[in-house]
DNA sequence: CCCCAGGCAGTTA
DNA sequence: TAACTGCCTGGG
């Protein structure tokens, strides 16, 4: 066991885990079930979550401000988990600012008080949200796991085997028909095949998107087959590239109509209103509102 | 049998 | 540029 610190966090490292203390505004349930990711599942004991990020499997628990990560050491925390879990952002401040905007957001940020917007891998996010289109969450998860099992590298963790998300080159070398037989993603398989080939030609990194304006970055992502406005905004938000992106899906449209309009309106109108009303915090607002809508309104 | 699910591409007017 | 339509698949 050894004690150290990184940024504002105290870290105790044990043989098979680390404990990170004094974390505020944080809940694993809120983070992993607010709709931004597909590969985290509750642990068998029901108290934590286990998931795969990059080439790592981690098992996490959170109690009284202390995050325990099995499968991580101090260096992993600094190089992977600190950024992935967005531990450098002051969510207390963000929630305070959002709550001051109106009573709807006040309720939403209190409901999802532990949400953090994960900084996820560009390629994985791209493919995952292409799969998400006109689909339901259990199926999306299933399709991604089938792809990982077929095309992803094997990882051993605590005597069990897991799979990395597939590399673009591997996934892209598979044809539509082969993909379809593997993962049953239907017509989305053609999008996956095409987009992998496009990504090999013109990949993107979060920093690259950050250097573009929101509109430019969105237009860039729309160039990939199977990426429309909503999926593009999800990629911008969930890779941590543009935290002012405001993805409008059926849930967000529904909750915005109910809370702000009391009538049917177009997606375009929702987007315009959100950017005017929430400004730079639009992406955060979207997550709190989406989670609030999904868990409370139905 | 129907409808729906975290939209998208392709086609019209 | 806005409106319309068909769509793999699996579950209810």
Coordinates of C-alpha atoms (C1' of nucleotides) in Angstrom, one line a residue:
Chain A
X1 CA 0.0 0.0 0.0
X2 CA 1.2 3.5 -0.8
X3 CA -0.3 7.0 -0.5
X4 CA 0.0 9.8 -3.1
X5 CA -2.1 12.4 -4.8
X6 CA -3.1 13.6 -8.2
X7 CA -4.5 17.1 -8.8
X8 CA -6.9 17.6 -5.9
X9 CA -7.4 13.9 -5.1
X10 CA -5.8 11.7 -2.6
X11 CA -5.0 8.2 -3.8
X12 CA -4.2 5.1 -1.9
X13 CA -2.8 2.3 -4.0
X14 CA -3.2 -1.3 -3.0
X15 CA -2.0 -4.4 -4.8
X16 CA -5.1 -4.8 -7.0
X17 CA -6.9 -1.5 -6.6
X18 CA -6.8 2.1 -5.8
X19 CA -8.9 4.3 -3.6
X20 CA -9.5 7.9 -4.6
X21 CA -11.0 10.1 -1.9
X22 CA -12.8 13.4 -1.6
X23 CA -14.7 13.1 -4.9
X24 CA -17.8 15.2 -5.0
X25 CA -20.9 15.3 -7.3
X26 CA -20.3 11.7 -8.3
X27 CA -22.6 8.6 -8.6
X28 CA -21.7 5.5 -10.6
X29 CA -25.4 4.8 -11.2
X30 CA -26.1 8.2 -12.5
X31 CA -23.0 8.2 -14.7
X32 CA -23.5 4.7 -16.2
X33 CA -27.2 4.8 -16.6
X34 CA -27.8 8.3 -17.9
X35 CA -27.5 7.0 -21.5
X36 CA -24.1 8.1 -22.6
X37 CA -22.3 4.7 -22.6
X38 CA -23.2 1.1 -23.4
X39 CA -20.5 -1.2 -21.9
X40 CA -20.8 -0.7 -18.2
X41 CA -22.9 -3.2 -16.2
X42 CA -23.7 -3.6 -12.5
X43 CA -21.4 -6.0 -10.7
X44 CA -22.8 -9.3 -9.4
X45 CA -23.0 -8.0 -5.9
X46 CA -25.1 -5.1 -7.1
X47 CA -23.0 -2.4 -5.4
X48 CA -20.7 -1.4 -8.2
X49 CA -20.1 -1.4 -12.0
X50 CA -17.7 -3.2 -14.3
X51 CA -16.7 -2.1 -17.8
X52 CA -14.1 -2.0 -20.5
X53 CA -12.3 1.2 -21.6
X54 CA -9.5 1.1 -24.1
X55 CA -7.6 -2.0 -23.2
X56 CA -8.6 -2.0 -19.5
X57 CA -11.3 -3.7 -17.5
X58 CA -12.2 -2.0 -14.3
X59 CA -14.6 -2.8 -11.4
X60 CA -15.7 0.3 -9.5
X61 CA -17.4 1.1 -6.2
X62 CA -18.3 4.5 -4.7
X63 CA -19.0 5.1 -1.1
X64 CA -18.8 8.3 1.0
X65 CA -16.8 10.3 -1.5
X66 CA -14.3 7.4 -2.1
X67 CA -14.0 5.7 -5.5
X68 CA -12.5 2.3 -5.4
X69 CA -11.2 1.0 -8.7
X70 CA -10.2 -2.7 -9.0
X71 CA -7.8 -3.2 -11.9
X72 CA -6.2 0.2 -11.7
X73 CA -3.0 1.6 -10.2
X74 CA -1.8 5.1 -9.7
X75 CA -0.6 5.5 -13.3
X76 CA -3.8 4.2 -14.7
X77 CA -5.7 6.8 -12.7
X78 CA -3.6 9.6 -14.0
X79 CA -3.5 8.4 -17.6
X80 CA -7.0 6.9 -18.1
X81 CA -9.6 7.2 -15.3
X82 CA -9.1 10.9 -14.3
X83 CA -9.9 12.1 -17.8
X84 CA -12.4 9.3 -18.6
X85 CA -14.5 10.1 -15.5
X86 CA -14.1 13.9 -16.1
X87 CA -12.7 14.4 -12.6
X88 CA -11.1 17.7 -13.5
X89 CA -14.4 19.4 -14.0
X90 CA -16.3 21.2 -11.2
X91 CA -19.8 19.8 -11.5
X92 CA -20.9 21.6 -8.3
X93 CA -20.4 24.9 -10.2
X94 CA -22.1 23.6 -13.3
X95 CA -25.1 22.4 -11.4
X96 CA -25.3 25.7 -9.5
X97 CA -25.3 27.6 -12.8
X98 CA -27.9 25.3 -14.4
X99 CA -30.2 25.4 -11.4
X100 CA -30.2 29.2 -11.6
X101 CA -31.5 29.2 -15.1
X102 CA -34.9 27.8 -14.3
X103 CA -36.9 25.5 -12.0
X104 CA -36.9 22.6 -14.5
X105 CA -33.1 22.4 -14.5
X106 CA -33.1 22.9 -10.8
X107 CA -35.1 19.7 -10.4
X108 CA -33.1 17.8 -13.1
X109 CA -29.7 18.6 -11.6
X110 CA -30.9 17.5 -8.1
X111 CA -32.3 14.3 -9.6
X112 CA -29.1 13.4 -11.5
X113 CA -26.8 15.0 -9.0
X114 CA -24.0 12.5 -9.6
X115 CA -23.8 12.6 -13.4
X116 CA -20.5 13.2 -15.1
X117 CA -20.1 13.3 -18.9
X118 CA -17.5 10.7 -19.8
X119 CA -14.7 11.4 -22.2
X120 CA -15.1 8.4 -24.4
X121 CA -13.0 7.0 -27.3
X122 CA -13.8 8.6 -30.7
X123 CA -14.1 5.5 -32.8
X124 CA -16.0 3.5 -30.2
X125 CA -18.4 6.4 -29.7
X126 CA -18.9 6.9 -33.5
X127 CA -19.8 3.2 -34.1
X128 CA -21.8 2.8 -30.9
X129 CA -24.1 5.8 -31.7
X130 CA -24.5 4.7 -35.4
X131 CA -25.8 1.5 -33.9
X132 CA -28.1 3.4 -31.6
X133 CA -30.2 4.9 -34.3
X134 CA -33.8 3.8 -34.3
X135 CA -32.9 1.1 -31.9
X136 CA -33.5 0.2 -28.2
X137 CA -30.9 0.1 -25.5
X138 CA -30.8 -3.7 -24.7
X139 CA -30.3 -4.4 -28.4
X140 CA -27.6 -1.7 -28.8
X141 CA -25.7 -3.2 -25.9
X142 CA -26.1 -6.7 -27.4
X143 CA -24.9 -5.6 -30.8
X144 CA -21.8 -3.9 -29.4
X145 CA -20.9 -7.0 -27.2
X146 CA -21.3 -9.3 -30.2
X147 CA -19.0 -7.0 -32.3
X148 CA -16.5 -7.0 -29.4
X149 CA -16.6 -10.7 -29.0
X150 CA -16.1 -11.3 -32.7
X151 CA -13.6 -8.5 -33.6
X152 CA -12.2 -7.2 -30.3
X153 CA -9.0 -8.3 -28.6
X154 CA -9.3 -10.5 -25.5
X155 CA -8.5 -9.1 -22.1
X156 CA -8.3 -11.2 -18.9
X157 CA -9.4 -9.7 -15.7
X158 CA -10.0 -11.5 -12.4
X159 CA -9.9 -14.9 -14.1
X160 CA -12.6 -13.9 -16.6
X161 CA -12.4 -12.8 -20.2
X162 CA -13.6 -9.5 -21.7
X163 CA -13.1 -7.9 -25.0
X164 CA -11.8 -4.5 -26.2
X165 CA -14.0 -2.5 -28.5
X166 CA -12.8 -3.6 -32.0
X167 CA -10.1 -1.6 -33.8
X168 CA -11.3 0.2 -36.9
X169 CA -9.0 -1.7 -39.2
X170 CA -10.3 -5.0 -38.0
X171 CA -14.0 -4.0 -38.1
X172 CA -13.6 -2.3 -41.4
X173 CA -12.1 -5.4 -43.1
X174 CA -15.4 -7.2 -42.5
X175 CA -18.1 -6.8 -45.1
X176 CA -21.7 -5.8 -44.5
X177 CA -22.9 -9.4 -44.8
X178 CA -20.4 -10.8 -42.4
X179 CA -21.2 -8.0 -39.9
X180 CA -24.9 -8.7 -40.2
X181 CA -24.4 -12.4 -39.5
X182 CA -22.2 -11.5 -36.5
X183 CA -24.2 -8.8 -34.8
X184 CA -27.7 -8.6 -36.3
X185 CA -27.6 -4.8 -36.6
X186 CA -29.7 -4.9 -39.8
X187 CA -29.3 -2.0 -42.2
X188 CA -26.8 -0.3 -39.8
X189 CA -24.2 -2.9 -40.9
X190 CA -23.8 -1.1 -44.2
X191 CA -23.2 2.2 -42.3
X192 CA -20.6 0.5 -40.0
X193 CA -18.7 -0.9 -43.0
X194 CA -18.7 2.4 -44.9
X195 CA -17.9 4.5 -41.8
X196 CA -14.9 2.2 -40.9
X197 CA -13.5 2.7 -44.3
X198 CA -14.1 6.5 -44.1
X199 CA -12.5 6.5 -40.6
X200 CA -9.4 4.8 -41.9
X201 CA -9.1 7.5 -44.6
X202 CA -10.0 10.4 -42.3
X203 CA -10.0 9.6 -38.6
X204 CA -10.7 12.2 -35.9
X205 CA -9.5 12.9 -32.4
X206 CA -11.2 14.9 -29.7
X207 CA -8.6 17.7 -30.0
X208 CA -9.2 18.0 -33.7
X209 CA -13.0 18.5 -33.1
X210 CA -12.2 20.9 -30.3
X211 CA -10.3 23.0 -32.7
X212 CA -13.3 23.4 -34.9
X213 CA -16.5 25.4 -34.1
X214 CA -19.5 23.3 -33.0
X215 CA -21.1 23.8 -36.4
X216 CA -17.9 22.8 -38.2
X217 CA -17.3 19.8 -36.1
X218 CA -20.9 18.7 -36.6
X219 CA -20.6 19.1 -40.3
X220 CA -17.4 17.0 -40.3
X221 CA -19.1 14.2 -38.5
X222 CA -22.1 14.2 -40.8
X223 CA -19.7 13.1 -43.5
X224 CA -19.7 9.6 -42.0
X225 CA -22.3 7.2 -43.3
X226 CA -25.0 6.7 -40.7
X227 CA -24.3 9.8 -38.8
X228 CA -27.1 12.4 -38.7
X229 CA -27.6 15.4 -36.5
X230 CA -28.5 13.6 -33.4
X231 CA -25.7 11.0 -33.6
X232 CA -23.2 13.7 -34.5
X233 CA -24.1 15.7 -31.4
X234 CA -23.8 12.6 -29.2
X235 CA -20.3 12.0 -30.5
X236 CA -19.4 15.7 -29.9
X237 CA -20.7 15.5 -26.4
X238 CA -19.6 12.1 -25.2
X239 CA -16.1 12.3 -26.5
X240 CA -15.8 15.5 -24.5
X241 CA -15.1 17.5 -27.6
X242 CA -18.0 20.0 -27.4
X243 CA -19.8 20.3 -24.1
X244 CA -22.3 22.7 -25.7
X245 CA -23.6 20.1 -28.1
X246 CA -27.3 19.3 -27.5
X247 CA -28.4 15.9 -29.0
X248 CA -32.1 15.9 -29.5
X249 CA -33.6 12.4 -29.5
X250 CA -37.2 11.4 -28.9
X251 CA -36.8 11.6 -25.1
X252 CA -35.2 15.0 -25.1
X253 CA -37.8 16.3 -27.6
X254 CA -40.5 15.0 -25.4
X255 CA -39.2 16.4 -22.1
X256 CA -38.4 19.8 -23.7
X257 CA -41.9 20.0 -25.2
X258 CA -43.4 19.1 -21.8
X259 CA -41.3 21.4 -19.7
X260 CA -40.9 24.4 -22.0
X261 CA -43.4 24.5 -24.8
X262 CA -46.6 22.5 -23.8
X263 CA -47.1 21.7 -27.5
X264 CA -45.6 19.7 -30.4
X265 CA -42.5 21.4 -31.9
X266 CA -39.8 20.5 -34.4
X267 CA -36.4 19.1 -33.5
X268 CA -34.8 22.2 -35.1
X269 CA -36.8 24.4 -32.7
X270 CA -35.7 22.4 -29.7
X271 CA -32.0 22.8 -30.8
X272 CA -32.4 26.5 -31.3
X273 CA -34.1 27.0 -28.0
X274 CA -31.5 24.9 -26.1
X275 CA -28.6 26.8 -27.4
X276 CA -30.2 30.2 -26.6
X277 CA -31.5 29.1 -23.2
X278 CA -28.6 26.9 -21.9
X279 CA -25.6 28.4 -23.9
X280 CA -22.3 26.8 -23.3
X281 CA -23.8 24.5 -20.7
X282 CA -26.3 23.0 -23.2
X283 CA -24.6 19.5 -23.2
X284 CA -24.7 19.2 -19.5
X285 CA -28.3 20.4 -19.4
X286 CA -29.1 17.8 -22.0
X287 CA -27.7 15.0 -19.9
X288 CA -29.5 16.1 -16.7
X289 CA -32.8 16.6 -18.6
X290 CA -32.5 13.3 -20.5
X291 CA -31.8 11.3 -17.4
X292 CA -34.6 13.1 -15.5
X293 CA -37.1 12.4 -18.4
X294 CA -36.1 8.7 -18.7
X295 CA -36.2 7.9 -15.1
X296 CA -39.1 10.0 -13.9
X297 CA -41.5 10.9 -16.7
X298 CA -41.9 7.2 -17.8
Chain B
dC1 C1' -51.2 -9.3 -36.8
dC2 C1' -49.7 -4.9 -35.0
dC3 C1' -46.4 -1.3 -32.9
dC4 C1' -42.2 0.5 -31.0
dA5 C1' -37.2 1.5 -30.2
dG6 C1' -32.2 7.1 -28.0
dG7 C1' -32.6 8.3 -36.6
dC8 C1' -30.8 8.0 -41.1
dA9 C1' -30.4 8.1 -46.1
dG10 C1' -32.7 8.8 -50.2
dT11 C1' -36.3 10.9 -52.6
dT12 C1' -39.6 14.4 -53.6
dA13 C1' -41.9 19.3 -53.9
Chain C
dT1 C1' -34.8 23.1 -46.8
dA2 C1' -38.6 20.8 -45.4
dA3 C1' -41.6 16.9 -45.6
dC4 C1' -42.1 12.1 -46.5
dT5 C1' -40.9 7.1 -46.5
dG6 C1' -38.8 2.6 -45.8
dC7 C1' -35.9 0.3 -42.8
dC8 C1' -33.2 -4.8 -39.9
dT9 C1' -34.2 -6.8 -35.7
dG10 C1' -36.3 -8.3 -31.4
dG11 C1' -39.7 -7.7 -27.9
dG12 C1' -44.4 -6.7 -26.2

